XYZ file of C-alpha atoms in Angstrom:
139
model
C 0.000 0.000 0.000
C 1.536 3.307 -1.413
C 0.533 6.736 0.144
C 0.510 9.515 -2.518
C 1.623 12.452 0.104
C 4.849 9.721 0.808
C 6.010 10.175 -2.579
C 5.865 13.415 -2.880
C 7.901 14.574 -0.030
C 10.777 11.501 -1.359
C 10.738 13.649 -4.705
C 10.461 17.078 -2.666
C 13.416 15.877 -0.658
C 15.936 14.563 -3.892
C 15.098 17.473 -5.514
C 16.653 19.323 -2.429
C 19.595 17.045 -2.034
C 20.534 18.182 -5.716
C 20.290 21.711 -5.175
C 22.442 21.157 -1.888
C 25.199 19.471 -3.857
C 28.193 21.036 -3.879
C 30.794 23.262 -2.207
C 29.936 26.529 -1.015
C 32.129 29.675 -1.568
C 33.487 30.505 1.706
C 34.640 26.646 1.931
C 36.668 27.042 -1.321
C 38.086 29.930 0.201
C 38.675 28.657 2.971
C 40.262 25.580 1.194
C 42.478 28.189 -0.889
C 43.550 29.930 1.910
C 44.756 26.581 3.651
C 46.573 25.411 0.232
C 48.364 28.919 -0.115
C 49.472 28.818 3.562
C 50.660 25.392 3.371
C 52.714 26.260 -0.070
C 54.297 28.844 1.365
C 55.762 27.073 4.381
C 57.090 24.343 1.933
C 58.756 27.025 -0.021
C 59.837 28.966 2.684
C 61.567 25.715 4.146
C 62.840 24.616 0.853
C 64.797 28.300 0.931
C 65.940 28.073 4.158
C 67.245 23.988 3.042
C 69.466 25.972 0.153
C 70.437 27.725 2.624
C 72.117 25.461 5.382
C 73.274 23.304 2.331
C 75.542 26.402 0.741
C 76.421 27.226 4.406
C 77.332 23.490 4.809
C 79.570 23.248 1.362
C 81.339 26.545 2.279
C 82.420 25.453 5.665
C 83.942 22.391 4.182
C 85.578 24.006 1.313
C 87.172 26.837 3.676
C 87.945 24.299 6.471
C 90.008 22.173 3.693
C 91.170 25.038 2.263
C 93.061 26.863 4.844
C 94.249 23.702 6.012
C 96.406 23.033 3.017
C 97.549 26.408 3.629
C 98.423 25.587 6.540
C 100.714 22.815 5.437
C 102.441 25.185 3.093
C 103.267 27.596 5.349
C 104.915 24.814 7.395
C 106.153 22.955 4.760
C 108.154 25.699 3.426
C 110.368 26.217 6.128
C 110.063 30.092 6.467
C 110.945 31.825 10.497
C 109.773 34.608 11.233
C 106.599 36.302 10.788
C 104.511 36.200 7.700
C 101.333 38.214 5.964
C 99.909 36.954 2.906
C 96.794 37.322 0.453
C 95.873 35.742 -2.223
C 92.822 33.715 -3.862
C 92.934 29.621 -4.490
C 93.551 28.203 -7.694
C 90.723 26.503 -9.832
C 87.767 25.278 -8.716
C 87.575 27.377 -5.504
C 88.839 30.762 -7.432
C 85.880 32.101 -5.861
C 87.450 32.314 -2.639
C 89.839 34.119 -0.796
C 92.694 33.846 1.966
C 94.368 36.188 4.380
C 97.261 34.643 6.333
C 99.156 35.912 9.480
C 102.011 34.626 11.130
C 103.396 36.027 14.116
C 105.647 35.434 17.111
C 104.656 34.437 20.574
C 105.738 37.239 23.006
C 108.887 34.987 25.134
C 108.296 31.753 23.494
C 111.368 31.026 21.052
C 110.000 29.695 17.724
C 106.526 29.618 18.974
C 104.268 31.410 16.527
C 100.541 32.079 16.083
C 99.022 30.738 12.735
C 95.700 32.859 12.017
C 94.448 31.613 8.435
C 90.816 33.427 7.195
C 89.286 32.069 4.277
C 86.437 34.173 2.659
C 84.363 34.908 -0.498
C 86.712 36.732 -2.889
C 84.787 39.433 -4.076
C 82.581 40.196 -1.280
C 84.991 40.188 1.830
C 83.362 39.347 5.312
C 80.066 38.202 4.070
C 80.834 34.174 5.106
C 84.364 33.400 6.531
C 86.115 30.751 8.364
C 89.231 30.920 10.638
C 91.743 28.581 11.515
C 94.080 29.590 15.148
C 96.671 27.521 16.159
C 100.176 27.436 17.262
C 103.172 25.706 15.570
C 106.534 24.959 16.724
C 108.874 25.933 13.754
C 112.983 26.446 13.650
C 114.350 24.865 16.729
C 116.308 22.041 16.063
């Protein structure tokens, strides 16, 4: 047994569901707003990941860098105190050295290494120094 009024509120009410369907405006917004937010966080860490990573590859670079300079300046033999510039060779031409050499005040060949290694064209920007102490000319 069917009742008329039934079906017509069943019709009434799938007529409404259809109309209903659907994503309102302020919930695409709201989605938007969500998506943008969460893009520019990835982005914004991504930056900061180039970043650290350059940071990273310099402090290597310099570290071996003024380490080998290190072994020259011992290497060659030289007393006294020294003060030298200059840039590397090929593929680190892009960087730059300063190196001092001095005496310790009543320590007989004791001297103070101080090697900075920096960006050659834009001095003081990123740098890394190497202190130490080296026994050189006594016998």
């Amino acid at each position: 047994m069917r009742l008329p009024g039934r079906r017509r509120s069943m019709k009434a009410t799938l007529i409404r569901k259809k109309k209903c369907s659907g994503f309102t405006l302020v919930e695409l917004l709201v989605c938007l707003a969500l998506l943008a937010i969460t893009f520019v966080s990835v982005f914004r860490l991504q930056a900061q990941n180039l970043e650290l990573q350059r940071e990273a590859r310099f402090i290597t670079e310099a570290k071996y860098l003024a380490q080998g300079r290190l072994a020259r300046m011992y290497a060659s033999g030289t007393t006294g105190p020294v003060n030298n510039t200059g840039t590397f060779d090929s593929p680190f031409q892009d960087l730059a050295y300063e190196e001092e050499k001095e005496e310790v005040a009543d320590q007989k060949y004791l001297y103070k290494v101080r090697i900075v290694v920096h960006s050659a064209d834009q001095e003081g920007v990123q740098q890394y120094v190497l202190e130490t102490y080296v026994f050189q000319g006594g016998d």
